[in-house]
């Protein structure tokens, strides 16, 4: 229903709440990516320059590929697109499954002690 004098674009934005379309609509109700578990500092790079002709991609997918022409972290992508990180992870899973982006996970340091060492330090500090 269109209110007279109101543009079609204006219908989808609420002055106080922002966009009316929720993030779950962007991901088609999915809460988990089809592939991958993306850390906030995982680095994402596009494998192609133009994906606008790809069938089944939404504008958010295309925006991610555009942003990732230069390497971006998952957190940066979320900030640039003003979407929750969980939504970005789902969209990245779609793009990885289509080989449109590559994701480099952060290195884990083999030299770090396990959690039991940290727990012992915390318990020692509490005992003081």
PDB file of C-alpha atoms in Angstrom, residues 22-118:
ATOM      1  CA  UNK A  22      15.475  -7.149   8.276  1.00  0.00           C
ATOM      2  CA  UNK A  23      18.826  -8.943   7.870  1.00  0.00           C
ATOM      3  CA  UNK A  24      17.111 -12.345   7.816  1.00  0.00           C
ATOM      4  CA  UNK A  25      15.334 -11.258   4.650  1.00  0.00           C
ATOM      5  CA  UNK A  26      18.709 -10.539   3.047  1.00  0.00           C
ATOM      6  CA  UNK A  27      19.872 -14.081   3.887  1.00  0.00           C
ATOM      7  CA  UNK A  28      16.494 -15.643   3.024  1.00  0.00           C
ATOM      8  CA  UNK A  29      16.028 -16.726   6.620  1.00  0.00           C
ATOM      9  CA  UNK A  30      19.376 -18.525   6.928  1.00  0.00           C
ATOM     10  CA  UNK A  31      21.418 -18.059  10.075  1.00  0.00           C
ATOM     11  CA  UNK A  32      24.510 -20.081   9.108  1.00  0.00           C
ATOM     12  CA  UNK A  33      26.696 -19.975   6.007  1.00  0.00           C
ATOM     13  CA  UNK A  34      26.482 -22.872   3.558  1.00  0.00           C
ATOM     14  CA  UNK A  35      30.247 -23.225   3.831  1.00  0.00           C
ATOM     15  CA  UNK A  36      32.955 -21.836   6.084  1.00  0.00           C
ATOM     16  CA  UNK A  37      33.165 -20.288   9.505  1.00  0.00           C
ATOM     17  CA  UNK A  38      34.483 -16.788   9.060  1.00  0.00           C
ATOM     18  CA  UNK A  39      36.448 -15.084  11.820  1.00  0.00           C
ATOM     19  CA  UNK A  40      36.107 -11.304  12.211  1.00  0.00           C
ATOM     20  CA  UNK A  41      39.676 -10.870  11.013  1.00  0.00           C
ATOM     21  CA  UNK A  42      39.470 -13.340   8.113  1.00  0.00           C
ATOM     22  CA  UNK A  43      40.597 -11.604   4.930  1.00  0.00           C
ATOM     23  CA  UNK A  44      38.351 -11.687   1.878  1.00  0.00           C
ATOM     24  CA  UNK A  45      39.390 -11.063  -1.741  1.00  0.00           C
ATOM     25  CA  UNK A  46      37.208 -11.168  -4.853  1.00  0.00           C
ATOM     26  CA  UNK A  47      38.179 -13.625  -7.571  1.00  0.00           C
ATOM     27  CA  UNK A  48      36.343 -11.705 -10.303  1.00  0.00           C
ATOM     28  CA  UNK A  49      35.772  -8.033 -11.012  1.00  0.00           C
ATOM     29  CA  UNK A  50      32.142  -8.114 -12.155  1.00  0.00           C
ATOM     30  CA  UNK A  51      29.433 -10.459 -10.900  1.00  0.00           C
ATOM     31  CA  UNK A  52      26.366  -8.343 -11.656  1.00  0.00           C
ATOM     32  CA  UNK A  53      25.207 -10.845 -14.320  1.00  0.00           C
ATOM     33  CA  UNK A  54      25.341 -13.837 -11.929  1.00  0.00           C
ATOM     34  CA  UNK A  55      21.920 -15.396 -11.379  1.00  0.00           C
ATOM     35  CA  UNK A  56      20.777 -15.735  -7.777  1.00  0.00           C
ATOM     36  CA  UNK A  57      22.958 -13.004  -6.293  1.00  0.00           C
ATOM     37  CA  UNK A  58      21.380 -10.183  -4.358  1.00  0.00           C
ATOM     38  CA  UNK A  59      22.617  -6.608  -4.271  1.00  0.00           C
ATOM     39  CA  UNK A  60      24.459  -7.336  -1.017  1.00  0.00           C
ATOM     40  CA  UNK A  61      26.427 -10.154  -2.683  1.00  0.00           C
ATOM     41  CA  UNK A  62      27.409  -7.826  -5.519  1.00  0.00           C
ATOM     42  CA  UNK A  63      28.384  -5.114  -3.013  1.00  0.00           C
ATOM     43  CA  UNK A  64      30.650  -7.559  -1.134  1.00  0.00           C
ATOM     44  CA  UNK A  65      32.421  -8.581  -4.336  1.00  0.00           C
ATOM     45  CA  UNK A  66      32.842  -4.915  -5.244  1.00  0.00           C
ATOM     46  CA  UNK A  67      34.305  -4.096  -1.834  1.00  0.00           C
ATOM     47  CA  UNK A  68      36.616  -7.079  -1.935  1.00  0.00           C
ATOM     48  CA  UNK A  69      38.412  -6.030  -5.091  1.00  0.00           C
ATOM     49  CA  UNK A  70      40.802  -4.810  -2.416  1.00  0.00           C
ATOM     50  CA  UNK A  71      41.354  -7.213   0.492  1.00  0.00           C
ATOM     51  CA  UNK A  72      38.919  -6.600   3.383  1.00  0.00           C
ATOM     52  CA  UNK A  73      38.324  -8.262   6.729  1.00  0.00           C
ATOM     53  CA  UNK A  74      34.898  -9.671   7.581  1.00  0.00           C
ATOM     54  CA  UNK A  75      34.480  -6.899  10.183  1.00  0.00           C
ATOM     55  CA  UNK A  76      35.293  -4.212   7.587  1.00  0.00           C
ATOM     56  CA  UNK A  77      32.758  -5.629   5.141  1.00  0.00           C
ATOM     57  CA  UNK A  78      30.069  -5.580   7.833  1.00  0.00           C
ATOM     58  CA  UNK A  79      30.926  -1.990   8.738  1.00  0.00           C
ATOM     59  CA  UNK A  80      30.955  -0.771   5.117  1.00  0.00           C
ATOM     60  CA  UNK A  81      27.621  -2.407   4.301  1.00  0.00           C
ATOM     61  CA  UNK A  82      26.061  -1.585   7.682  1.00  0.00           C
ATOM     62  CA  UNK A  83      24.924  -5.197   8.144  1.00  0.00           C
ATOM     63  CA  UNK A  84      25.377  -7.555  11.119  1.00  0.00           C
ATOM     64  CA  UNK A  85      28.440  -9.808  11.000  1.00  0.00           C
ATOM     65  CA  UNK A  86      26.207 -12.901  11.057  1.00  0.00           C
ATOM     66  CA  UNK A  87      24.479 -11.733   7.884  1.00  0.00           C
ATOM     67  CA  UNK A  88      27.843 -11.051   6.225  1.00  0.00           C
ATOM     68  CA  UNK A  89      29.016 -14.573   7.145  1.00  0.00           C
ATOM     69  CA  UNK A  90      25.972 -16.130   5.459  1.00  0.00           C
ATOM     70  CA  UNK A  91      26.492 -14.028   2.322  1.00  0.00           C
ATOM     71  CA  UNK A  92      30.209 -14.869   2.265  1.00  0.00           C
ATOM     72  CA  UNK A  93      29.327 -18.568   2.439  1.00  0.00           C
ATOM     73  CA  UNK A  94      27.246 -18.120  -0.714  1.00  0.00           C
ATOM     74  CA  UNK A  95      30.096 -16.345  -2.481  1.00  0.00           C
ATOM     75  CA  UNK A  96      32.701 -18.918  -1.424  1.00  0.00           C
ATOM     76  CA  UNK A  97      30.451 -21.736  -2.672  1.00  0.00           C
ATOM     77  CA  UNK A  98      30.344 -20.008  -6.087  1.00  0.00           C
ATOM     78  CA  UNK A  99      34.114 -19.323  -6.045  1.00  0.00           C
ATOM     79  CA  UNK A 100      33.511 -15.584  -6.304  1.00  0.00           C
ATOM     80  CA  UNK A 101      35.651 -14.746  -3.261  1.00  0.00           C
ATOM     81  CA  UNK A 102      38.590 -16.300  -1.482  1.00  0.00           C
ATOM     82  CA  UNK A 103      38.857 -16.184   2.290  1.00  0.00           C
ATOM     83  CA  UNK A 104      42.113 -16.400   4.204  1.00  0.00           C
ATOM     84  CA  UNK A 105      41.600 -17.435   7.798  1.00  0.00           C
ATOM     85  CA  UNK A 106      43.901 -15.960  10.459  1.00  0.00           C
ATOM     86  CA  UNK A 107      46.885 -18.040  11.419  1.00  0.00           C
ATOM     87  CA  UNK A 108      46.718 -19.828  14.719  1.00  0.00           C
ATOM     88  CA  UNK A 109      49.841 -19.596  16.776  1.00  0.00           C
ATOM     89  CA  UNK A 110      51.065 -23.037  17.783  1.00  0.00           C
ATOM     90  CA  UNK A 111      53.194 -21.517  20.532  1.00  0.00           C
ATOM     91  CA  UNK A 112      50.268 -20.324  22.666  1.00  0.00           C
ATOM     92  CA  UNK A 113      49.571 -22.252  25.852  1.00  0.00           C
ATOM     93  CA  UNK A 114      46.247 -24.018  26.243  1.00  0.00           C
ATOM     94  CA  UNK A 115      43.403 -22.668  28.380  1.00  0.00           C
ATOM     95  CA  UNK A 116      44.471 -24.615  31.477  1.00  0.00           C
ATOM     96  CA  UNK A 117      47.540 -22.374  31.833  1.00  0.00           C
ATOM     97  CA  UNK A 118      45.392 -19.247  31.693  1.00  0.00           C
TER      98      UNK A 118
END
